[in-house]
JSON list of C-alpha atoms in Angstrom, two decimals:
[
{"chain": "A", "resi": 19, "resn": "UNK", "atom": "CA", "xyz": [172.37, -99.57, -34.91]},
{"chain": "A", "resi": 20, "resn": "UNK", "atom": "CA", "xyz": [171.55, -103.23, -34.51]},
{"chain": "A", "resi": 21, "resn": "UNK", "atom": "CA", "xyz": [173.08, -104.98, -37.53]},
{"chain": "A", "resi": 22, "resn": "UNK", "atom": "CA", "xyz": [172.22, -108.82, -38.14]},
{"chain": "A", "resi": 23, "resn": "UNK", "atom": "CA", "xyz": [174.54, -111.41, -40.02]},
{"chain": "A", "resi": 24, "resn": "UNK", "atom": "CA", "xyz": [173.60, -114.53, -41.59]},
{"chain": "A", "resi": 25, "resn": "UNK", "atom": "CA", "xyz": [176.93, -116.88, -42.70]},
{"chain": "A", "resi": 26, "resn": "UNK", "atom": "CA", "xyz": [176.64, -118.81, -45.02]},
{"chain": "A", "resi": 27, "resn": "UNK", "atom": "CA", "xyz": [174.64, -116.85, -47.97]},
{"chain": "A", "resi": 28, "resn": "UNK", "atom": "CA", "xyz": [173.60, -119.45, -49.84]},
{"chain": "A", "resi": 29, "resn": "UNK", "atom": "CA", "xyz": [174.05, -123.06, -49.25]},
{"chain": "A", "resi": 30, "resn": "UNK", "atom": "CA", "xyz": [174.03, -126.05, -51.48]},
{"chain": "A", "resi": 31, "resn": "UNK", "atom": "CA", "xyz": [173.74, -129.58, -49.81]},
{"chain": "A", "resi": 32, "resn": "UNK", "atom": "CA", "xyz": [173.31, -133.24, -50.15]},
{"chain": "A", "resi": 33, "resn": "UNK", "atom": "CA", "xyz": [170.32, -134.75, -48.94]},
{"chain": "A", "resi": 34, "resn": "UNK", "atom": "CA", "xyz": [171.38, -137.03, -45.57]},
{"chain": "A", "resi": 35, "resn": "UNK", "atom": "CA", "xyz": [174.16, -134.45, -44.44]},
{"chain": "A", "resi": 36, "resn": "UNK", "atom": "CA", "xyz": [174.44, -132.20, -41.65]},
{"chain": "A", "resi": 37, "resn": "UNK", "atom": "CA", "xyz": [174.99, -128.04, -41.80]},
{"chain": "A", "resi": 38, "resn": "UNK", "atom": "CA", "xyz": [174.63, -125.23, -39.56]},
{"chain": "A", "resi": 39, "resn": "UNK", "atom": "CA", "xyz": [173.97, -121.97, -40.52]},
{"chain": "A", "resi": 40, "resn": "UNK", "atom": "CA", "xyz": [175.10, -118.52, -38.15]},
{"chain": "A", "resi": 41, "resn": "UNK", "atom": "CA", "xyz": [173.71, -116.11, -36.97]},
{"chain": "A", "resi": 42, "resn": "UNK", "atom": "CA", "xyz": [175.24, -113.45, -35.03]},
{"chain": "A", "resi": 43, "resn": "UNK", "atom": "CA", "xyz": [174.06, -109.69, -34.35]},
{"chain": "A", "resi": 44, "resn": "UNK", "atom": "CA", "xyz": [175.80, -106.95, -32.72]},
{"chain": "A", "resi": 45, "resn": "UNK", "atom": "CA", "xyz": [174.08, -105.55, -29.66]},
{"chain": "A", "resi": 46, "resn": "UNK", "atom": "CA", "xyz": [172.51, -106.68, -26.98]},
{"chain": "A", "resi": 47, "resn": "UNK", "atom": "CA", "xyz": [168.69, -108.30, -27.51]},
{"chain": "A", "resi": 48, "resn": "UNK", "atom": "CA", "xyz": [165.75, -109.99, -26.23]},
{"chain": "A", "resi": 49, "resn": "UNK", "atom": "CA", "xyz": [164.90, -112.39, -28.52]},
{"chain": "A", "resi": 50, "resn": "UNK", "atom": "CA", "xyz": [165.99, -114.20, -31.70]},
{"chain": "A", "resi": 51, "resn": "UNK", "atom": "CA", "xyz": [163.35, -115.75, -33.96]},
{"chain": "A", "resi": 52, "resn": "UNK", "atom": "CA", "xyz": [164.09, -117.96, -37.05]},
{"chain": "A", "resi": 53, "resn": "UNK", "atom": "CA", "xyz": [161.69, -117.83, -39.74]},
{"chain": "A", "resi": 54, "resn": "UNK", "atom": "CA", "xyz": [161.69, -120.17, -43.30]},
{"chain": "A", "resi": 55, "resn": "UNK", "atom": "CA", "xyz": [160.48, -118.10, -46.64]},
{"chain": "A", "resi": 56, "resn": "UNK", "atom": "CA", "xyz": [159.10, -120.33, -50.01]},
{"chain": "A", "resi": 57, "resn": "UNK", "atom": "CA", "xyz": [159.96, -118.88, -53.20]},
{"chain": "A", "resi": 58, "resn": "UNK", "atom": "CA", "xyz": [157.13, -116.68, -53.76]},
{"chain": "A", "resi": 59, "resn": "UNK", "atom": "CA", "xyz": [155.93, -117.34, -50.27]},
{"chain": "A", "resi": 60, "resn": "UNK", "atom": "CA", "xyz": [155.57, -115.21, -47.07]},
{"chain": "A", "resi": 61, "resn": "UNK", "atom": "CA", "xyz": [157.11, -116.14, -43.70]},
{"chain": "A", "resi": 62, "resn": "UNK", "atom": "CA", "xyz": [156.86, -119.05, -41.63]},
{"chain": "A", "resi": 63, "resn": "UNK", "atom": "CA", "xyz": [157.65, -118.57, -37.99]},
{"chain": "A", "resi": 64, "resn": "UNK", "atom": "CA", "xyz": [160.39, -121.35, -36.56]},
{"chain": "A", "resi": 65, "resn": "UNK", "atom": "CA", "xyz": [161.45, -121.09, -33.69]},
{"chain": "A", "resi": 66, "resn": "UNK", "atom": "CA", "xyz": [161.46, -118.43, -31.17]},
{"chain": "A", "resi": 67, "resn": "UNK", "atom": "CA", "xyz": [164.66, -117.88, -28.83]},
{"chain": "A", "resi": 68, "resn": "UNK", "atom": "CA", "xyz": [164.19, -116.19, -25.24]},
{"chain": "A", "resi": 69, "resn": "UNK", "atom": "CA", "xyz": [167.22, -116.54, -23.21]},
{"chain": "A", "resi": 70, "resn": "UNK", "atom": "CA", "xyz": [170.87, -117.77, -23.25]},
{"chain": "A", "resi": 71, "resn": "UNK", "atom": "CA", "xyz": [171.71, -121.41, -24.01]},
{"chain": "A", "resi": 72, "resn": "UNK", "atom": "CA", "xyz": [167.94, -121.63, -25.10]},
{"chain": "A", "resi": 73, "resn": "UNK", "atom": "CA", "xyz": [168.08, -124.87, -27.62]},
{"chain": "A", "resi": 74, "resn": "UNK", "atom": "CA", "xyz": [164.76, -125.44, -29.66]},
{"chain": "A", "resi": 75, "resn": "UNK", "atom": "CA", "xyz": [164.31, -128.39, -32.02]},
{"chain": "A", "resi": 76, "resn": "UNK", "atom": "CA", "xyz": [161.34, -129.23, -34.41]},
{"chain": "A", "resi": 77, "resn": "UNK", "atom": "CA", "xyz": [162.04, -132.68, -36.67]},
{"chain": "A", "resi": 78, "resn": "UNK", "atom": "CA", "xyz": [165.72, -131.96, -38.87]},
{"chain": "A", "resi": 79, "resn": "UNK", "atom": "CA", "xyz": [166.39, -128.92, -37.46]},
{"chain": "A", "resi": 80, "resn": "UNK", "atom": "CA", "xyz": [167.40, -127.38, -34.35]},
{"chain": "A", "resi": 81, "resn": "UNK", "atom": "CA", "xyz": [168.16, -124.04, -33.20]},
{"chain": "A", "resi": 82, "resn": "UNK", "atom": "CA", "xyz": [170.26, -122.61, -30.02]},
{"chain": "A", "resi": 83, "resn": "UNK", "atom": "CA", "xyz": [171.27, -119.00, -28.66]},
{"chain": "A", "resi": 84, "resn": "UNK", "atom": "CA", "xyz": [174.35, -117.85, -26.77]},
{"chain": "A", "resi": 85, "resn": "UNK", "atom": "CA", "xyz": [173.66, -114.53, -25.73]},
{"chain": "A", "resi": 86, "resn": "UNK", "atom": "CA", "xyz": [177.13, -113.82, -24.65]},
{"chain": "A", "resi": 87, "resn": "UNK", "atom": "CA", "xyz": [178.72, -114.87, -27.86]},
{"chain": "A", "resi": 88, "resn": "UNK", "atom": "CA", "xyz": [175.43, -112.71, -30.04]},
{"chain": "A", "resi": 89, "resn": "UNK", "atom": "CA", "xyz": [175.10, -115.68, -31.48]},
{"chain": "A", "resi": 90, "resn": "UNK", "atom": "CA", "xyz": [172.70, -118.40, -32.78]},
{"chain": "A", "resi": 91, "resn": "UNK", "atom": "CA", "xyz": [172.77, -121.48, -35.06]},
{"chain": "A", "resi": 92, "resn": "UNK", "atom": "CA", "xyz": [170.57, -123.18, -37.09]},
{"chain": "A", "resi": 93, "resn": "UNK", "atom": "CA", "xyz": [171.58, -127.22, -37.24]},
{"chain": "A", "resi": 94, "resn": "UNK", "atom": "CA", "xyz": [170.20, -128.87, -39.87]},
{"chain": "A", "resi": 95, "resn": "UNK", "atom": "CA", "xyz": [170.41, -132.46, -39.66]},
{"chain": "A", "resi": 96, "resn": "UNK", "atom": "CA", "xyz": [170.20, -135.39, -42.10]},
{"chain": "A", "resi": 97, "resn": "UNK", "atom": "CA", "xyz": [168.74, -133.00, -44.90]},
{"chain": "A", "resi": 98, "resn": "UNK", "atom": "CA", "xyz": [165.90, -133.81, -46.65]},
{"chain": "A", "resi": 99, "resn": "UNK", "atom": "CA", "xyz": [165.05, -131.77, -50.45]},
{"chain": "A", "resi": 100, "resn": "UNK", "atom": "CA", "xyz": [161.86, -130.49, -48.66]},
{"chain": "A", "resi": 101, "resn": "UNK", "atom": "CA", "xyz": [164.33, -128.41, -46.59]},
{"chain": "A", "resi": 102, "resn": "UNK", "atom": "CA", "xyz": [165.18, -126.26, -49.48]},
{"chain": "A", "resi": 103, "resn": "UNK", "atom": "CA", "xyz": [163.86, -122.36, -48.69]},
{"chain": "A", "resi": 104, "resn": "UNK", "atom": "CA", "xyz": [165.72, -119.33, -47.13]},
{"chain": "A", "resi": 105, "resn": "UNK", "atom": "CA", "xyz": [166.10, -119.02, -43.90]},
{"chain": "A", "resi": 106, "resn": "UNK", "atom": "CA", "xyz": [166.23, -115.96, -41.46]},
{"chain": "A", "resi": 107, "resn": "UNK", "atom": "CA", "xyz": [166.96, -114.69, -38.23]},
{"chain": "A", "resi": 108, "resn": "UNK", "atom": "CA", "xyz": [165.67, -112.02, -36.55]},
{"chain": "A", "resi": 109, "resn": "UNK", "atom": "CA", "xyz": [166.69, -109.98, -33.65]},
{"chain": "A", "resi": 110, "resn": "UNK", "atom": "CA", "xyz": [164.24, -108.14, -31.16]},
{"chain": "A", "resi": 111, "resn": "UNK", "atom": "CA", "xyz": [166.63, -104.67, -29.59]},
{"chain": "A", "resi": 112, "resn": "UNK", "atom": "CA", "xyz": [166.63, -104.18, -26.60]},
{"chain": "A", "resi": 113, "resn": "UNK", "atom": "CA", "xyz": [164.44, -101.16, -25.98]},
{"chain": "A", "resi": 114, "resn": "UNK", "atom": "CA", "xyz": [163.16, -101.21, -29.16]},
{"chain": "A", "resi": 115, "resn": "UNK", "atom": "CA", "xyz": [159.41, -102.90, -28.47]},
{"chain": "A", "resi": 116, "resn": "UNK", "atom": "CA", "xyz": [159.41, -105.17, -31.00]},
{"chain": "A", "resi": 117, "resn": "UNK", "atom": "CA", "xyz": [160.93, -104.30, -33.87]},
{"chain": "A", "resi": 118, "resn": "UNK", "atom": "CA", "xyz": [162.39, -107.02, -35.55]},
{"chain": "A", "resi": 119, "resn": "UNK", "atom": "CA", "xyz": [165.67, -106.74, -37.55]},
{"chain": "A", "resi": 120, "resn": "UNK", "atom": "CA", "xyz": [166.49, -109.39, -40.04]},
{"chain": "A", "resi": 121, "resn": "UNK", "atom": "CA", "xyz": [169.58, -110.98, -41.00]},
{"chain": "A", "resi": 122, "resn": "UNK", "atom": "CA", "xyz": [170.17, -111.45, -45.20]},
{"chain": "A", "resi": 123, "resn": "UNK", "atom": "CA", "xyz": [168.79, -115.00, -45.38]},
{"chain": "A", "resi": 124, "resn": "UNK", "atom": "CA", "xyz": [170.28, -118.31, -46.30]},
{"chain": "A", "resi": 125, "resn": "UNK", "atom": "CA", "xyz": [169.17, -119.77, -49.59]},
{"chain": "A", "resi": 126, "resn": "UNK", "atom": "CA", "xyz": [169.47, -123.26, -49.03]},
{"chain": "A", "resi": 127, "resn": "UNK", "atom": "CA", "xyz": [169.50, -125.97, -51.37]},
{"chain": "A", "resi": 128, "resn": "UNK", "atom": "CA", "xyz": [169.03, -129.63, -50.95]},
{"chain": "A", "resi": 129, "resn": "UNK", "atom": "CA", "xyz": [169.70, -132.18, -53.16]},
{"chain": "A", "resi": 130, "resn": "UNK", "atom": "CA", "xyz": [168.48, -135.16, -53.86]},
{"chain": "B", "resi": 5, "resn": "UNK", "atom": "CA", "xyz": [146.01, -120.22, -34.04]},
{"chain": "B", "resi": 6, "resn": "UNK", "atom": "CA", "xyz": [147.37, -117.17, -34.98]},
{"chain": "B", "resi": 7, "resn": "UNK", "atom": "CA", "xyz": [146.55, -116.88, -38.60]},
{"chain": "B", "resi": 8, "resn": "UNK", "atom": "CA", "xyz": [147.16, -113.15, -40.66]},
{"chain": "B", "resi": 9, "resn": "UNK", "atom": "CA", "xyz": [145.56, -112.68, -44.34]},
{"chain": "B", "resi": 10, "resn": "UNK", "atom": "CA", "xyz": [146.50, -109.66, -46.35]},
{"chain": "B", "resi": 11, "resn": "UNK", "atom": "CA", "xyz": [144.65, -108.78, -50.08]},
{"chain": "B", "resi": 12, "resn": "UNK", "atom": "CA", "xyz": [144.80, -108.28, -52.62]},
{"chain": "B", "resi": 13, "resn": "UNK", "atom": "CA", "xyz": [147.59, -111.34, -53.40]},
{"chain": "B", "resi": 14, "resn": "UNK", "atom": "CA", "xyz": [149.30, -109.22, -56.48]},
{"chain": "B", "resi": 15, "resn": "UNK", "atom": "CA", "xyz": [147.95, -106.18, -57.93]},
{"chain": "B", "resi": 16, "resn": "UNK", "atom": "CA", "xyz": [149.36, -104.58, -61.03]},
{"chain": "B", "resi": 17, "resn": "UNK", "atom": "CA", "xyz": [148.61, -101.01, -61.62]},
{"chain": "B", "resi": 18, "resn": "UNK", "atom": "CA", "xyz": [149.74, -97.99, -63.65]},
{"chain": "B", "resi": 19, "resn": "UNK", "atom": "CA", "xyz": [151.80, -94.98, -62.38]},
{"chain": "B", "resi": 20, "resn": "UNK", "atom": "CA", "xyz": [150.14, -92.84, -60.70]},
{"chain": "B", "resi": 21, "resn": "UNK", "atom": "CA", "xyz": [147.47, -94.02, -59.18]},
{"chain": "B", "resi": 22, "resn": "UNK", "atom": "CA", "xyz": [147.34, -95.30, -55.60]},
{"chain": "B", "resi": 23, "resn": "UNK", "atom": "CA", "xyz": [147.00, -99.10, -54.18]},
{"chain": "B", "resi": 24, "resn": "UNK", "atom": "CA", "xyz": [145.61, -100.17, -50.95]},
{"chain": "B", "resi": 25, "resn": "UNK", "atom": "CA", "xyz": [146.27, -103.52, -49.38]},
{"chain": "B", "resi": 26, "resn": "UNK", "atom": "CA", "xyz": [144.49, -105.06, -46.36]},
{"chain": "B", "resi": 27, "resn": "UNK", "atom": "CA", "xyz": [145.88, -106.76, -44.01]},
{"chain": "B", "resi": 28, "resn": "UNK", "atom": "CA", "xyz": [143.41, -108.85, -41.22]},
{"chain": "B", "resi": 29, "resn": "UNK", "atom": "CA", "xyz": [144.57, -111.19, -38.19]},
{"chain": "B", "resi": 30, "resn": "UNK", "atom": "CA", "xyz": [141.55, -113.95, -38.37]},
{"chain": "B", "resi": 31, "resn": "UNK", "atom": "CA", "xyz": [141.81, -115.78, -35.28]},
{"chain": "B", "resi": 32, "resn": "UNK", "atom": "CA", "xyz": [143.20, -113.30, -32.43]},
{"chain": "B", "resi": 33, "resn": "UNK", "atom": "CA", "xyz": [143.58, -109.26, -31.62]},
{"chain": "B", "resi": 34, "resn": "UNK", "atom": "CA", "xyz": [146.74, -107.73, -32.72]},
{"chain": "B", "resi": 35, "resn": "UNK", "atom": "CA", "xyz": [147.11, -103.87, -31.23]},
{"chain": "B", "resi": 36, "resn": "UNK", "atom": "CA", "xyz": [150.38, -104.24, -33.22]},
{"chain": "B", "resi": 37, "resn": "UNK", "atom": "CA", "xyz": [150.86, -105.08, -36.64]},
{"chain": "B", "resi": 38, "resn": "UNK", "atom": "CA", "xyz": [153.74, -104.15, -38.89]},
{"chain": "B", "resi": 39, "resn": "UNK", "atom": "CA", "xyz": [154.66, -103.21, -42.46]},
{"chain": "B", "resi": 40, "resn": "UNK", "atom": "CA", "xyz": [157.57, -104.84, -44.16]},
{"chain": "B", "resi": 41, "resn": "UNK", "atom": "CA", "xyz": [158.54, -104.51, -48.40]},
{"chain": "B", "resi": 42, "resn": "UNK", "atom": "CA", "xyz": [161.32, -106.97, -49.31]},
{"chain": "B", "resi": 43, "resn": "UNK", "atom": "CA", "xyz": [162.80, -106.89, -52.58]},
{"chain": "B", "resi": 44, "resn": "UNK", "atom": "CA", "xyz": [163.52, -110.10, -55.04]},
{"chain": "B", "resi": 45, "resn": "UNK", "atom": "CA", "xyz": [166.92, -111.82, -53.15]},
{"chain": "B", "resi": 46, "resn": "UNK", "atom": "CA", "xyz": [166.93, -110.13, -50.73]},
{"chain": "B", "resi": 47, "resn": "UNK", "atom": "CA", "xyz": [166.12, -109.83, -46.82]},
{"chain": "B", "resi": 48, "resn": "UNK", "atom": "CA", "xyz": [163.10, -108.16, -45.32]},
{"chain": "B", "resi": 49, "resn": "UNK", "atom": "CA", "xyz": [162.96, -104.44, -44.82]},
{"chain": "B", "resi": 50, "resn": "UNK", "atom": "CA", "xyz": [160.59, -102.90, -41.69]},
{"chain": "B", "resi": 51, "resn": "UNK", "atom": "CA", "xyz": [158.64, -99.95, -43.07]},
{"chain": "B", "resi": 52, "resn": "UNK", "atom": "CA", "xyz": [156.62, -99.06, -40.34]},
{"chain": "B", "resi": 53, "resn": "UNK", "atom": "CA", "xyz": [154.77, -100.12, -37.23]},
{"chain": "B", "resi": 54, "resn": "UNK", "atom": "CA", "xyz": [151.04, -99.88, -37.15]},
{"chain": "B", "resi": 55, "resn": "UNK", "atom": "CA", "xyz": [149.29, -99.18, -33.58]},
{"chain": "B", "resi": 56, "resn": "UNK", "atom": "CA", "xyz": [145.50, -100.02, -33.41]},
{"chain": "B", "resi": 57, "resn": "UNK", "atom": "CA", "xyz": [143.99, -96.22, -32.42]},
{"chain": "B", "resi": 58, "resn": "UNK", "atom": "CA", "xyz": [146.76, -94.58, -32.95]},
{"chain": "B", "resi": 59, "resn": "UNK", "atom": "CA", "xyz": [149.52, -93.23, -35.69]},
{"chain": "B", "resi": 60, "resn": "UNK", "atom": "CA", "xyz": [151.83, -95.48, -37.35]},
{"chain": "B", "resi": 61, "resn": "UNK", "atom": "CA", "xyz": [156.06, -95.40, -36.25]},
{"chain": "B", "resi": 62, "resn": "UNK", "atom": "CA", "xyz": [157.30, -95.00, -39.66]},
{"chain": "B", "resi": 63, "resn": "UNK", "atom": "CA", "xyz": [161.39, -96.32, -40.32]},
{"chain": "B", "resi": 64, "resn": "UNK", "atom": "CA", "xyz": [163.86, -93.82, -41.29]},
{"chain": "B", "resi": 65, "resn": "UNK", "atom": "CA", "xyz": [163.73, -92.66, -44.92]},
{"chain": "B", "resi": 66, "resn": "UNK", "atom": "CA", "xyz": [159.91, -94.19, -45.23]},
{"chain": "B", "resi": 67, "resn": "UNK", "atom": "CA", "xyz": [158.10, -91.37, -46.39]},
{"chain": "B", "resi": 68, "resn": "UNK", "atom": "CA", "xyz": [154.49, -91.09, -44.81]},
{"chain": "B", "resi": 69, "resn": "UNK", "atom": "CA", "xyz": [153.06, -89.42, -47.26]},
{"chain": "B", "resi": 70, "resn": "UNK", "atom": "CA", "xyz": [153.44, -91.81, -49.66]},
{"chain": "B", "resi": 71, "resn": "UNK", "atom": "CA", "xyz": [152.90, -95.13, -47.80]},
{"chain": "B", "resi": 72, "resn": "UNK", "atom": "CA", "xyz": [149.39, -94.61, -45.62]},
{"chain": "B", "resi": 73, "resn": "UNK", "atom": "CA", "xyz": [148.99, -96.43, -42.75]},
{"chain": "B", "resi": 74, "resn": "UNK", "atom": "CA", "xyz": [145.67, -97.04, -40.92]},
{"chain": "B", "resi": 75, "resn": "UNK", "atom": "CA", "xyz": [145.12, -99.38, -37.90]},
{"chain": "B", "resi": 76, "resn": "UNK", "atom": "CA", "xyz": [141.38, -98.39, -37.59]},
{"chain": "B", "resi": 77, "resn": "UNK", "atom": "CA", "xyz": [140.81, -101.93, -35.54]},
{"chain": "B", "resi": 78, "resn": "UNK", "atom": "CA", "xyz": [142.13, -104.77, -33.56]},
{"chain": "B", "resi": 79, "resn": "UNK", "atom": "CA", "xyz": [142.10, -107.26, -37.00]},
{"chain": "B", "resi": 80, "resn": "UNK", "atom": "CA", "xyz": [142.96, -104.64, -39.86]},
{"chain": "B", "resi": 81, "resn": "UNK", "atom": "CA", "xyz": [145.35, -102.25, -40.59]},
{"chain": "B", "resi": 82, "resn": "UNK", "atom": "CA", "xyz": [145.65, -100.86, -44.40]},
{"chain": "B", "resi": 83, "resn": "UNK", "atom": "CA", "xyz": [148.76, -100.10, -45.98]},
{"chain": "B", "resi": 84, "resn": "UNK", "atom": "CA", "xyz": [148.11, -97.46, -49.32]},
{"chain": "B", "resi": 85, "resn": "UNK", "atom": "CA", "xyz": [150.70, -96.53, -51.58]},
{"chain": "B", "resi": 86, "resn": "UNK", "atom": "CA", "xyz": [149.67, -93.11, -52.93]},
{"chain": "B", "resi": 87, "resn": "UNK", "atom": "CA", "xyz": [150.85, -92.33, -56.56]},
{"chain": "B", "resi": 88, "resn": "UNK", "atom": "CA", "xyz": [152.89, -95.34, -57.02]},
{"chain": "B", "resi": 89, "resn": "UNK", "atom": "CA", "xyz": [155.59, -95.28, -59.40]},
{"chain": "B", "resi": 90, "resn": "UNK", "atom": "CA", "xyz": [157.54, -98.52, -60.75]},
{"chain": "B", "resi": 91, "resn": "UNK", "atom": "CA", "xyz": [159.98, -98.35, -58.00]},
{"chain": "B", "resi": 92, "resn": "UNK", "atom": "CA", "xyz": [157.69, -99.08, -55.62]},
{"chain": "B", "resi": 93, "resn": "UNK", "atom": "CA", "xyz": [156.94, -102.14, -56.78]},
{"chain": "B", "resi": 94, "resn": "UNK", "atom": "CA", "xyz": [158.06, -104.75, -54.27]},
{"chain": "B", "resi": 95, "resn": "UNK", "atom": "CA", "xyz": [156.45, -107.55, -51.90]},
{"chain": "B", "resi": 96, "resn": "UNK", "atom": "CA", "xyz": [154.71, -106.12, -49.34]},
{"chain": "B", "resi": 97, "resn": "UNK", "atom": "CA", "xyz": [154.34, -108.49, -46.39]},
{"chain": "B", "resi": 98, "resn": "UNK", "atom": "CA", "xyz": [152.48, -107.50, -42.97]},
{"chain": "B", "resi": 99, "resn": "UNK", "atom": "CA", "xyz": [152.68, -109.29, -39.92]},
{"chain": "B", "resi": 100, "resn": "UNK", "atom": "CA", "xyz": [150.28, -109.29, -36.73]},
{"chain": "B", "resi": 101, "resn": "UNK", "atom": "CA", "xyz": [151.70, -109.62, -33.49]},
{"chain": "B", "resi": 102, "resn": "UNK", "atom": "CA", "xyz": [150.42, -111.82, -30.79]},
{"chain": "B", "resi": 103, "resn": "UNK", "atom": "CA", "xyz": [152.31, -112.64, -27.05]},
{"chain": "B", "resi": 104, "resn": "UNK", "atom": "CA", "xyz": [153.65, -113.64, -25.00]},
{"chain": "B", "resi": 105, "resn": "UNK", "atom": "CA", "xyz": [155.53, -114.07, -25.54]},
{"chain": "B", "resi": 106, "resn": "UNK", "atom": "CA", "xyz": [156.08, -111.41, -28.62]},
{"chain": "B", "resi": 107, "resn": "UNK", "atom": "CA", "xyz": [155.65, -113.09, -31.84]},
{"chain": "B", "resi": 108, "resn": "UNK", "atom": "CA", "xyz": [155.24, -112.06, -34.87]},
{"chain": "B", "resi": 109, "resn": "UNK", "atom": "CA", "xyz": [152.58, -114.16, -37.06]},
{"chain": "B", "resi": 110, "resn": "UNK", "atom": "CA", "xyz": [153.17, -112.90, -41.26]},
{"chain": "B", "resi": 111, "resn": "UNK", "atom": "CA", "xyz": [150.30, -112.63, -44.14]},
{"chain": "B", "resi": 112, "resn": "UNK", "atom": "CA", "xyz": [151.27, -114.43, -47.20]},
{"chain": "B", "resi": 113, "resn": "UNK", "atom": "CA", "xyz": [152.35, -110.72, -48.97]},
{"chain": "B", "resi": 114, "resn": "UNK", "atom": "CA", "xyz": [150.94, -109.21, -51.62]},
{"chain": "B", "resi": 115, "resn": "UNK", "atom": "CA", "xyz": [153.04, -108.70, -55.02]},
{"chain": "B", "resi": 116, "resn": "UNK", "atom": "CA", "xyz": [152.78, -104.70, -55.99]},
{"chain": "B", "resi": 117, "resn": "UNK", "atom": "CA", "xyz": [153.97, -104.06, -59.73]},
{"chain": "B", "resi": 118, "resn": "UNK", "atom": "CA", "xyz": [153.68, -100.90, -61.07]},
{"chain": "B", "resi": 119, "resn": "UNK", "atom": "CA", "xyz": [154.17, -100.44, -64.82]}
]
């Protein structure tokens, strides 16, 4: 069974500071996707990760995959209070089409 | 752009009786679209995988019966929840997929309460 962990949980910051939030899952997978959710709000898709040392970066945040280590990171950088949301991963199986398997979410706060 | 709508946005019915919600990709053909109910705090749970012409992959412990899946075209798959009771009531969120490579594109969910 494919089990996905977020670390940290929830996640209070200042604005200007840096964080990264984990990811790690515990088989072997085709892709990783990170995805932000608004209170209230549905899904929006991140950033999409296809192979190993794949590194992906859209304005404050950037996101990387080590396939060896199951693992991927989410860098936040100079934090802004728009930032505030939870944020997930999501792991494609292996075999599995594509079924997606989400990690717990970080809440993340920022502020001002 | 790969945009997905679902309605109704929230829907609050009595126990009992039985809810459908729509969910349409606008701008592209998904043959796959999937089912997901996530409860307040907490992460996003796959119910079932919808397959345009064909019969929906339901999780384990998702009973069929209860939530009816039809993928009748390439833009609209229904999801109904047959005599809901109050602990069905969730967010229901679909998503459409559209590759490559594989990505799943989510509606904005629809809020279910059941009193």
């Amino acid at each position: 069974e494919l089990k996905v962990e977020q670390n940290p949980l929830f996640l209070s910051m200042q604005e200007g500071k840096n964080y990264t939030i984990y990811c790690n899952y515990s088989t072997t997978s085709d892709r990783l996707y990170w995805y932000r959710q608004d209170p209230g709000k549905s899904l929006e898709s991140l950033f999409v990760l296809l192979s190993n040392g794949a590194v992906k970066q859209e304005g404050r945040l950037m996101a990387s995959l080590d396939t060896k280590a199951r693992l991927s990171t989410l860098h936040i950088t100079a934090a802004v209070h728009d930032l505030s949301a939870t944020y997930f991963c999501a792991v494609v199986k292996e075999t599995s089409g594509s079924r997606l398997t989400f990690g717990e979410g970080t809440q993340l706060t920022v502020n001002p | 752009g790969a945009v997905v709508s679902q309605h109704p946005s929230w829907v609050i019915c009595k126990s009992g009786t039985s809810v459908k919600i729509e969910c349409r990709s606008l701008d592209f053909q998904a043959t796959t679209m999937f089912w997901y109910r996530q409860f307040p705090k907490q992460s996003l749970m796959l119910m079932a995988t919808s397959n345009e012409g064909s019969k929906a992959t339901y999780e384990q412990g998702v009973e069929k019966d209860k939530f009816l899946i039809n993928h009748a075209s390439l833009t609209l798959s229904t999801l109904t929840v047959t005599s809901a009771h109050p602990e069905d009531s969730s967010f229901y969120i679909c998503s459409a997929q559209k590759g490559p490579p594989d990505t799943q594109y989510f509606g904005p969910g629809t809020r279910l309460t059941v009193l």
